[in-house]
Tab-separated table of C-alpha atoms and ligand atoms in Angstrom:
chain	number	residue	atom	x	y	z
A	78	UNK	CA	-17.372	-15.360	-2.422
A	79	UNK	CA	-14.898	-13.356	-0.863
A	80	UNK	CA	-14.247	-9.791	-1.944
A	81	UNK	CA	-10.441	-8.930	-3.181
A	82	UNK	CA	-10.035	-5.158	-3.017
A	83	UNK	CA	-7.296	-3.818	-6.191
A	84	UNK	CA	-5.982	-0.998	-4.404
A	85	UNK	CA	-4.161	1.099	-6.789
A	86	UNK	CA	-3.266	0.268	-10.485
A	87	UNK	CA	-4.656	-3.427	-11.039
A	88	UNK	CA	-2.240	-5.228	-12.934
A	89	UNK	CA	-4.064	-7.583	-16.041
A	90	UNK	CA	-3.043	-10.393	-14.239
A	91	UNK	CA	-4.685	-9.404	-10.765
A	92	UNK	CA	-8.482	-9.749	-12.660
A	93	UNK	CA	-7.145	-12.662	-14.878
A	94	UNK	CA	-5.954	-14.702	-12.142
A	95	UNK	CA	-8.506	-13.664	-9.500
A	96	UNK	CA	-11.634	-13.459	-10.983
A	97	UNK	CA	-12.233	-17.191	-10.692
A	98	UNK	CA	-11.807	-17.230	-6.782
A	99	UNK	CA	-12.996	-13.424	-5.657
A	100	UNK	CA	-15.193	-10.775	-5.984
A	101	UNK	CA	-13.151	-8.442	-7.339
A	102	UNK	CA	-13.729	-4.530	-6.491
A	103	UNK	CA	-11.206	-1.893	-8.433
A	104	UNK	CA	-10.496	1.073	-5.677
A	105	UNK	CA	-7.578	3.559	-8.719
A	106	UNK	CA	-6.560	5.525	-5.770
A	107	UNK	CA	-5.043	4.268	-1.950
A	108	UNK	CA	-7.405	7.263	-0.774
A	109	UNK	CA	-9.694	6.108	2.511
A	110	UNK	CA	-12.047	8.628	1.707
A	111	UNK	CA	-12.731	6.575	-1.606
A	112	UNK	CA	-13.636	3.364	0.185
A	113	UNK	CA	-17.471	3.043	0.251
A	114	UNK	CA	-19.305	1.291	2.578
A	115	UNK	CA	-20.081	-1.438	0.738
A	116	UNK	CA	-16.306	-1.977	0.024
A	117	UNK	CA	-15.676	-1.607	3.806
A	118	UNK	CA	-18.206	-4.482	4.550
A	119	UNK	CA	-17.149	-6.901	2.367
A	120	UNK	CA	-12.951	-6.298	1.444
A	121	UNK	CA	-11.058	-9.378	3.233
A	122	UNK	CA	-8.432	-9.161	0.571
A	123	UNK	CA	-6.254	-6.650	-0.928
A	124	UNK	CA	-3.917	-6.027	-3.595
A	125	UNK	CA	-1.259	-2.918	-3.348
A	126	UNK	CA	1.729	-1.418	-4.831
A	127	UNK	CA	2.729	-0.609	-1.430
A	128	UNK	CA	0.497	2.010	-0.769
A	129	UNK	CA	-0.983	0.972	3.168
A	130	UNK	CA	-1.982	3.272	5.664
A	131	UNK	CA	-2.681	2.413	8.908
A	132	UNK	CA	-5.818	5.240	8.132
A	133	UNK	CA	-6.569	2.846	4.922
A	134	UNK	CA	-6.324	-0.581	7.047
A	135	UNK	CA	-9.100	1.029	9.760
A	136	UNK	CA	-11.104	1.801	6.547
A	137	UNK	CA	-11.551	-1.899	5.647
A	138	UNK	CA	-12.756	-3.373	9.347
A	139	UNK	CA	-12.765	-7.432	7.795
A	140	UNK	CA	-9.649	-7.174	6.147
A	141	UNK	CA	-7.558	-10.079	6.737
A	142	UNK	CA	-4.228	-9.629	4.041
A	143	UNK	CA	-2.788	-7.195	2.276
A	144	UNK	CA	-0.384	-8.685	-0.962
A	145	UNK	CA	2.277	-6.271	-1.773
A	146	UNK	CA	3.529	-6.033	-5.168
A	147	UNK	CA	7.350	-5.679	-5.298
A	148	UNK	CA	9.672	-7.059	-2.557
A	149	UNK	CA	9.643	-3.802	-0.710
A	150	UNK	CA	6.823	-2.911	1.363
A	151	UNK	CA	7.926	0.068	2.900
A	152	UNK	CA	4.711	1.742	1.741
A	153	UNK	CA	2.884	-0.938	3.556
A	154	UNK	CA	3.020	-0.460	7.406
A	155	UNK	CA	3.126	-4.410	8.387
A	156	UNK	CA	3.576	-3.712	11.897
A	157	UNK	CA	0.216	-1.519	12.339
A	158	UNK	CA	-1.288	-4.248	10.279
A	159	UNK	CA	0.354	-6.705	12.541
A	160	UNK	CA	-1.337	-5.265	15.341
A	161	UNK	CA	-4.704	-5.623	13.314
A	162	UNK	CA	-4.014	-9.198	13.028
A	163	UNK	CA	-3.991	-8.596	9.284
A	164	UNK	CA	-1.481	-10.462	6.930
A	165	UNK	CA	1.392	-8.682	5.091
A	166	UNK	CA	3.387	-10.834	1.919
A	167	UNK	CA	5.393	-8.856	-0.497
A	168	UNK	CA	7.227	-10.256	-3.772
A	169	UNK	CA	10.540	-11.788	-2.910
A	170	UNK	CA	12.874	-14.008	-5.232
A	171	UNK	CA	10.794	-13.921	-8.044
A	172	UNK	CA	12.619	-10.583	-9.149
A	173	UNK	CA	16.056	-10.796	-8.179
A	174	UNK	CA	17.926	-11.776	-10.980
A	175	UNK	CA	16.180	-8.942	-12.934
A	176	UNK	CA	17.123	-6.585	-10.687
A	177	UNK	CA	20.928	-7.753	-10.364
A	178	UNK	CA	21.191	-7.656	-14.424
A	179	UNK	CA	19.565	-4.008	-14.448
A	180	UNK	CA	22.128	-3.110	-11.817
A	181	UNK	CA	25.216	-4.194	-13.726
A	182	UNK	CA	23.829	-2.410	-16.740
A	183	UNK	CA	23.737	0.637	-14.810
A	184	UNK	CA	26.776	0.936	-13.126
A	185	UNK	CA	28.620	0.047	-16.961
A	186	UNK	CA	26.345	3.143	-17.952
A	187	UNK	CA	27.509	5.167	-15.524
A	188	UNK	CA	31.173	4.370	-15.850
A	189	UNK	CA	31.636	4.040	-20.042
A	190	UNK	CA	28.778	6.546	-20.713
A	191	UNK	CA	26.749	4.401	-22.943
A	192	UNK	CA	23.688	5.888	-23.157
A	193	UNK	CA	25.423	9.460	-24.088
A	194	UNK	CA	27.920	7.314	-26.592
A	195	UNK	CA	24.415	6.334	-28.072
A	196	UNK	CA	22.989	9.762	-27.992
A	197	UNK	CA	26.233	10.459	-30.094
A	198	UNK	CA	25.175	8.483	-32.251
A	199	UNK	CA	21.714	8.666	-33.244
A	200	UNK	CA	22.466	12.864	-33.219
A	201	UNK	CA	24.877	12.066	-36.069
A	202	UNK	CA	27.731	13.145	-34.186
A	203	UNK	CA	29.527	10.060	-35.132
A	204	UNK	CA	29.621	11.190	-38.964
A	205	UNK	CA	30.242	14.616	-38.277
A	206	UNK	CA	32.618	15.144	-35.324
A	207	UNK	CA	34.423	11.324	-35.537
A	208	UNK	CA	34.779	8.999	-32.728
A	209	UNK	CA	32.858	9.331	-29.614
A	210	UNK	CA	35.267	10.544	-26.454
A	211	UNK	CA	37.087	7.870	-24.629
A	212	UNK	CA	35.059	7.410	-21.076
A	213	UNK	CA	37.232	8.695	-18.090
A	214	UNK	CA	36.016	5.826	-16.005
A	215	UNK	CA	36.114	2.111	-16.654
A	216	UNK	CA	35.064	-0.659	-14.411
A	217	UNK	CA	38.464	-2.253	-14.526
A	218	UNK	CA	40.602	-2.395	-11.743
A	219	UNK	CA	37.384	-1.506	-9.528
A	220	UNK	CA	36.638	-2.316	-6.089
A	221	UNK	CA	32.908	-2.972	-5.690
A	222	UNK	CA	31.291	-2.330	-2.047
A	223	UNK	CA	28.007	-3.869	-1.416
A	224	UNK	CA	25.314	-1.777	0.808
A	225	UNK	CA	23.076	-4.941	1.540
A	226	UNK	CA	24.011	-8.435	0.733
A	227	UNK	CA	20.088	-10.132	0.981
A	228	UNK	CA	18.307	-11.654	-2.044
A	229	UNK	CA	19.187	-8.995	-4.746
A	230	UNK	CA	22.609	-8.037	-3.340
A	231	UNK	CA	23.891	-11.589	-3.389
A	232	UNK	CA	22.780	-11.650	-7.348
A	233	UNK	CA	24.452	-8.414	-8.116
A	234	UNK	CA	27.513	-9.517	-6.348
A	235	UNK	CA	27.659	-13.306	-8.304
A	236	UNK	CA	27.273	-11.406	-11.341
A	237	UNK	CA	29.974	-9.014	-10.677
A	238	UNK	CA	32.274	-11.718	-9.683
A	239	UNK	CA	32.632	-12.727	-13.502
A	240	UNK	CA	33.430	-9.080	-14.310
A	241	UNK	CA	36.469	-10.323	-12.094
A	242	UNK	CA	36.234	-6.904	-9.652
A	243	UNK	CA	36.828	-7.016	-5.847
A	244	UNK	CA	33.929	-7.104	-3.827
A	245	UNK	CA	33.345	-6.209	-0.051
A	246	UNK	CA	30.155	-5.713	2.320
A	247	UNK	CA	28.327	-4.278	4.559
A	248	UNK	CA	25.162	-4.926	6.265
A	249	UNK	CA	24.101	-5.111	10.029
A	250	UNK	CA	25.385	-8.628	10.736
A	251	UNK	CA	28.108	-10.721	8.752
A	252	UNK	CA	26.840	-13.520	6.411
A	253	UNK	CA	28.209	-17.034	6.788
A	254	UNK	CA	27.070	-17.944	3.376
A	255	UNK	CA	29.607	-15.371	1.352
A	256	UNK	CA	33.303	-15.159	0.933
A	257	UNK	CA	33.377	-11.465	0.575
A	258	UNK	CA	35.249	-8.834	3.296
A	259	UNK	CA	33.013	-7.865	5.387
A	260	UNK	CA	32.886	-4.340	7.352
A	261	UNK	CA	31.353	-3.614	10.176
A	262	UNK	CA	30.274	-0.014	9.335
A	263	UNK	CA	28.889	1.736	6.027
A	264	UNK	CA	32.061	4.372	6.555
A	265	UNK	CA	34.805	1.380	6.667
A	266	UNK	CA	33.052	0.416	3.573
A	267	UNK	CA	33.269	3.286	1.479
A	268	UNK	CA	36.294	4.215	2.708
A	269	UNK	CA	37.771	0.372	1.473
A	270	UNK	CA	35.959	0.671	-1.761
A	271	UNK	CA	35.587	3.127	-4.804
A	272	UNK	CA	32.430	1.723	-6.077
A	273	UNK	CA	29.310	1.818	-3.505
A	274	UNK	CA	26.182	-0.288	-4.792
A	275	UNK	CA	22.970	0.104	-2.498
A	276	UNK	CA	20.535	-2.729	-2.120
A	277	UNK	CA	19.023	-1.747	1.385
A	278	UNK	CA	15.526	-1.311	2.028
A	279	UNK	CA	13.788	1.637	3.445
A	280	UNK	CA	13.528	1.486	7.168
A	281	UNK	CA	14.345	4.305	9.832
A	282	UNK	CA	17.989	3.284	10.153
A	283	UNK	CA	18.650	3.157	6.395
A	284	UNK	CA	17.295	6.861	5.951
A	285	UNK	CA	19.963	9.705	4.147
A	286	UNK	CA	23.154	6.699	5.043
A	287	UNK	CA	24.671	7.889	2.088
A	288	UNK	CA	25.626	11.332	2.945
A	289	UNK	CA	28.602	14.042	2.508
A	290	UNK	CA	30.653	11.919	4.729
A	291	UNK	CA	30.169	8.705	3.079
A	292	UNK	CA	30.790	10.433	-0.295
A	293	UNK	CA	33.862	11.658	0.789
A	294	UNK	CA	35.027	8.165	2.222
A	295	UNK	CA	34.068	6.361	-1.365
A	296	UNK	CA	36.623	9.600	-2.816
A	297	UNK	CA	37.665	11.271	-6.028
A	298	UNK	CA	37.377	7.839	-8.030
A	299	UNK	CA	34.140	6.841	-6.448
A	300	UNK	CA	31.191	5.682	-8.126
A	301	UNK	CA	27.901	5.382	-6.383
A	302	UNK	CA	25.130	2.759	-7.940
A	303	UNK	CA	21.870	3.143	-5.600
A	304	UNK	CA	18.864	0.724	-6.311
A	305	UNK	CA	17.579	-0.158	-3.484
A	306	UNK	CA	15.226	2.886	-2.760
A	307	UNK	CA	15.669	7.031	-2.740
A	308	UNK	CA	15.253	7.391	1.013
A	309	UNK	CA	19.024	5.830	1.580
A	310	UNK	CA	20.663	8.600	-0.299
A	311	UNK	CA	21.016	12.238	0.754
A	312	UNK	CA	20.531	13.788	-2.892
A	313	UNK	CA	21.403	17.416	-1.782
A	314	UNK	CA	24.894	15.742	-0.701
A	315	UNK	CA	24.902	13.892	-3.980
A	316	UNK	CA	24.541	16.705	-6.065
A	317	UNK	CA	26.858	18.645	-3.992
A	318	UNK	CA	29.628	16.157	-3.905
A	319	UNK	CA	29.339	15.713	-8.168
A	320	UNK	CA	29.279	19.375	-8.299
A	321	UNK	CA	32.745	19.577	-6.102
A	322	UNK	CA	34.615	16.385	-7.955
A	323	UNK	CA	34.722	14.584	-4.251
A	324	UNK	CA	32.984	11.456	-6.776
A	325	UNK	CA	33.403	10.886	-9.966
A	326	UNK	CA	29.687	9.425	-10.977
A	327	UNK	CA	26.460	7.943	-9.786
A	328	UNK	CA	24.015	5.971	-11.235
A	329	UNK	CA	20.259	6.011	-9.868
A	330	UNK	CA	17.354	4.063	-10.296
A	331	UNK	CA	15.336	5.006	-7.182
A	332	UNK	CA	14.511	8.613	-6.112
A	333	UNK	CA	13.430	9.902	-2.853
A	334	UNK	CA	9.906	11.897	-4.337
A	335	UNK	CA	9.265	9.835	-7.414
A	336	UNK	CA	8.860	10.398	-10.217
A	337	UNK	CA	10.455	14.019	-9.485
A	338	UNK	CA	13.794	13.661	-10.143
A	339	UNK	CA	16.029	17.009	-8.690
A	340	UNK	CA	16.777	19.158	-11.039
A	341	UNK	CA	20.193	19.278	-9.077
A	342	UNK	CA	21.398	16.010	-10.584
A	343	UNK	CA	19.890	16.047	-13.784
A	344	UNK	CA	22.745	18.405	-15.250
A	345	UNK	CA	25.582	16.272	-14.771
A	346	UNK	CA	26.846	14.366	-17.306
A	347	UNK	CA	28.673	11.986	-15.238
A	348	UNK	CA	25.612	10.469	-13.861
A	349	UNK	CA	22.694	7.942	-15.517
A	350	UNK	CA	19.497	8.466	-14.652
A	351	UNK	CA	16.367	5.549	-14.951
A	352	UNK	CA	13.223	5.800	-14.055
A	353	UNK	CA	12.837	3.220	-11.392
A	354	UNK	CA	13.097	0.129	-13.787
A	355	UNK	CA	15.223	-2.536	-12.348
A	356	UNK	CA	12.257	-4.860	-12.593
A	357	UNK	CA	10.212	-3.386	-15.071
A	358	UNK	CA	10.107	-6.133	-17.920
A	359	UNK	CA	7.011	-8.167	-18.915
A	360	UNK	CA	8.193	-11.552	-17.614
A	361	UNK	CA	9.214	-10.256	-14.295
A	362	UNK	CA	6.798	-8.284	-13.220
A	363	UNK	CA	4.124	-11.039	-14.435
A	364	UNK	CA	6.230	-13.468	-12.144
A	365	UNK	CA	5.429	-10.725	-9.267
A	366	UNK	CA	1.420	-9.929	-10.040
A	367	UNK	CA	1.632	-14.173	-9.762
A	368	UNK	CA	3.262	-14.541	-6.752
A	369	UNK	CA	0.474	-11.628	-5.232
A	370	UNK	CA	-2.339	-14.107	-6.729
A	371	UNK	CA	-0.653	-16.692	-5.302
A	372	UNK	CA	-0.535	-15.383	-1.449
A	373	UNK	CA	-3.941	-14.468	-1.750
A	374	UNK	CA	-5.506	-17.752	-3.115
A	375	UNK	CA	-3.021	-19.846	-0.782
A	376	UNK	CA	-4.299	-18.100	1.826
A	377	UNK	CA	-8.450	-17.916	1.644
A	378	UNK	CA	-8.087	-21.636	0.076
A	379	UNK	CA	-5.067	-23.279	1.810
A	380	UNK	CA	-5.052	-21.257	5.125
A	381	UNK	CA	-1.579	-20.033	4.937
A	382	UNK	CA	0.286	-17.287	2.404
A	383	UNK	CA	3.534	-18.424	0.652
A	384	UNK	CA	5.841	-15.279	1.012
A	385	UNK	CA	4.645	-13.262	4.309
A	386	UNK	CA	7.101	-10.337	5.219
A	387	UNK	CA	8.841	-11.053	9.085
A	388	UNK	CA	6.271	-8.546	10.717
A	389	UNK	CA	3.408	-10.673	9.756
A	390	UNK	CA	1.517	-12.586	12.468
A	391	UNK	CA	1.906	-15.877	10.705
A	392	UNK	CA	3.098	-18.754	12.453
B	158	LIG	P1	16.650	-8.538	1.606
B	158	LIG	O1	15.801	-8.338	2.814
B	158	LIG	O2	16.874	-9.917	1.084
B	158	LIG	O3	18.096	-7.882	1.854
B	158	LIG	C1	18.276	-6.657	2.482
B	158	LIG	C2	19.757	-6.481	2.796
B	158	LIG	O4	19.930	-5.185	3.377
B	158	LIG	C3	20.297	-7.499	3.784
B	158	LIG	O5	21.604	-7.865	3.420
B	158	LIG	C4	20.302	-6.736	5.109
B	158	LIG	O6	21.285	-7.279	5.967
B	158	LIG	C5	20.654	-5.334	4.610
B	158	LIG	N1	20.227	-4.276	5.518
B	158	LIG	C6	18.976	-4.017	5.966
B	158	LIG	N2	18.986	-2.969	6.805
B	158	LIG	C7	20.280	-2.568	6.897
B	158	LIG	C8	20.939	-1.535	7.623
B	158	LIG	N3	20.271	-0.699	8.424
B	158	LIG	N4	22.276	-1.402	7.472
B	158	LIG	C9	22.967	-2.249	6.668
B	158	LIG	N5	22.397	-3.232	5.944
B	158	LIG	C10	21.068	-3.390	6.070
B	158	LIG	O7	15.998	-7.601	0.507
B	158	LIG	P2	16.114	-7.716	-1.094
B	158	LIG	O8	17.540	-7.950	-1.466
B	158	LIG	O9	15.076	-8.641	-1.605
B	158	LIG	O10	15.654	-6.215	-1.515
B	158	LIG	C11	16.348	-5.089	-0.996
B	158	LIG	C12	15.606	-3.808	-1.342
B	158	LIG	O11	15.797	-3.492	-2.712
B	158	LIG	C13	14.071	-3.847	-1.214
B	158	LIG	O12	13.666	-3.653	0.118
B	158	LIG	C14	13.639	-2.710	-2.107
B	158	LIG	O13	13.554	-1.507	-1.374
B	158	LIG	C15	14.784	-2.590	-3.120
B	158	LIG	N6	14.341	-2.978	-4.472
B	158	LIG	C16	14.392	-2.054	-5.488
B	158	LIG	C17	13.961	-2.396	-6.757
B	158	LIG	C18	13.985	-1.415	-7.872
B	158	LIG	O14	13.128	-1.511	-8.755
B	158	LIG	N7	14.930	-0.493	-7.923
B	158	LIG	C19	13.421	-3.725	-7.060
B	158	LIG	C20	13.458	-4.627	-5.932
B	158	LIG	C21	13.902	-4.257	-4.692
B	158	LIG	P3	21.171	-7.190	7.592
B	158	LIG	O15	19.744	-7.538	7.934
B	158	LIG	O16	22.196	-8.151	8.122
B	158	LIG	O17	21.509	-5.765	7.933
């Protein structure tokens, strides 16, 4: 049988689903130094939560796939892997509309305060000091610029549509599929918009994009909603420009050294924080630990994964 390494935390569906096709061999940390030689001989397979070092694909000489779990791989390098001739698939689809709802419910935290109007309430404030204070900002009236219009972005944006708000883009080349404005740089976007949403991935050209100068383009109004991942955001200019008024809120759900959260942004009170959740419910992330099962069993039975990232050597 062939032997499926579960690098990393092994979801209960990874053995569930597995078990009947592969040897399965648990590995808890991404650590090369951990991998035996026995697991070196015989891994063809792995599982990851995109944790893949080029020094962790030498370690396991037969390997022939690595299935990511979540849609970003930037954890995984596919193009080392590439060069190993060893398959990279990650999660797409499957999570999207998750995602999108998690991002509207942030961005109405982060302009009506809801969780503090909550805190309010279960401190007994409510009873003793009256009526919770009116929120400064409100989503009405907004104009909503999209950083990234792929999978996710495209569900955000549908969704916002029935909150009737304008909404613009940016990404590297226009789409012919929306009917939003488009704008050819990240800085024309911010500076048309007061509400920035980021749904990039993590890749060299994405790194610290959001930065004083963007912050000072979105302005005094601006709200910035970032869920795509840390590494886009500058969060020393983020906590600088909340500290100085040039924005009026944020809302995060991705940090650059998770789960450490800067202690710089945690005092404001115009800003919601979450703990990297926009997928994290039961049905969704089942649907993702199945489509990992899925690329692996596809590919040792039928020859050929089902959602290979664009690196990937497959034809
Ligand atoms: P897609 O690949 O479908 O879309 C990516 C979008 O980003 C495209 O519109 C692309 O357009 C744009 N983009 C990429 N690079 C750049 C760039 N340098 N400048 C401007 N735009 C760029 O990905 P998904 O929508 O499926 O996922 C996006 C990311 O969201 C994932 O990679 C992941 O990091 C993050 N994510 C976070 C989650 C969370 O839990 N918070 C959950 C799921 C995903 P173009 O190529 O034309 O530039």
């Amino acid at each position: 049988m062939t032997t499926v390494l579960l690098v990393g935390k092994a979801h209960p569906r990874f053995r569930e689903r597995l078990a009947p096709h592969f040897d399965l061999i648990e590995l808890p940390t991404a650590d090369p130094a951990d991998i035996t030689p026995e697991m070196a001989g015989r891994t063809q397979g792995v599982t990851t939560f995109n944790q893949m070092t080029p020094a962790l694909i030498d370690a396991l000489p037969n390997l022939k796939i690595v299935a990511n779990f979540g849609v970003g791989y930037d954890g995984v390098d596919a193009t080392y892997a590439a060069s190993k001739n060893v398959l990279v698939t990650n999660t797409p689809e499957v999570l999207d509309e998750e995602v999108a709802d998690t991002t509207i419910g942030l961005l109405l935290n982060t302009v009506r305060l809801l969780p503090q109007a909550e805190n309010y309430l279960r401190a007994g404030k409510w009873v003793k000091e009256g009526a919770f204070r009116l929120s400064p900002l409100s989503l009405r009236g907004r104009h909503i610029g999209m950083y990234g219009m792929g999978r996710i972005g495209q569900q955000i944006a549908r969704r916002l549509e029935a909150f009737n708000v304008k909404i613009s883009y940016h990404t590297r080349s226009p789409r012919k599929d929306v009917q939003y404005d488009y704008h050819a740089s990240l800085k024309a976007l911010a500076e048309a918009v007061d509400t920035l949403v980021c749904i990039v991935p993590k890749t060299p050209d994405t790194r610290q994009t959001i930065n004083t100068e963007i912050l000072g383009a979105l302005g005094k109004n601006g709200v910035l909603i970032n869920v795509g991942r840390g590494w886009t955001v500058s969060e020393d200019d983020l906590a600088k420009a909340l500290e100085n008024g040039v924005i009026a809120g944020a809302g995060l759900d991705v940090f650059e050294d998770e789960p450490n959260v800067p202690e710089a942004l945690m005092k404001f009170d115009n800003v919601s924080l979450l703990p990297h959740v926009a997928s994290a419910s039961v049905v969704t992330r089942n649907a993702m630990a199945d489509l990992v099962c899925d690329n692996l069993i596809a590919y040792f039975e039928a020859g050929k994964p089902i959602t290979p990232v664009p690196e990937t050597p497959v034809k």
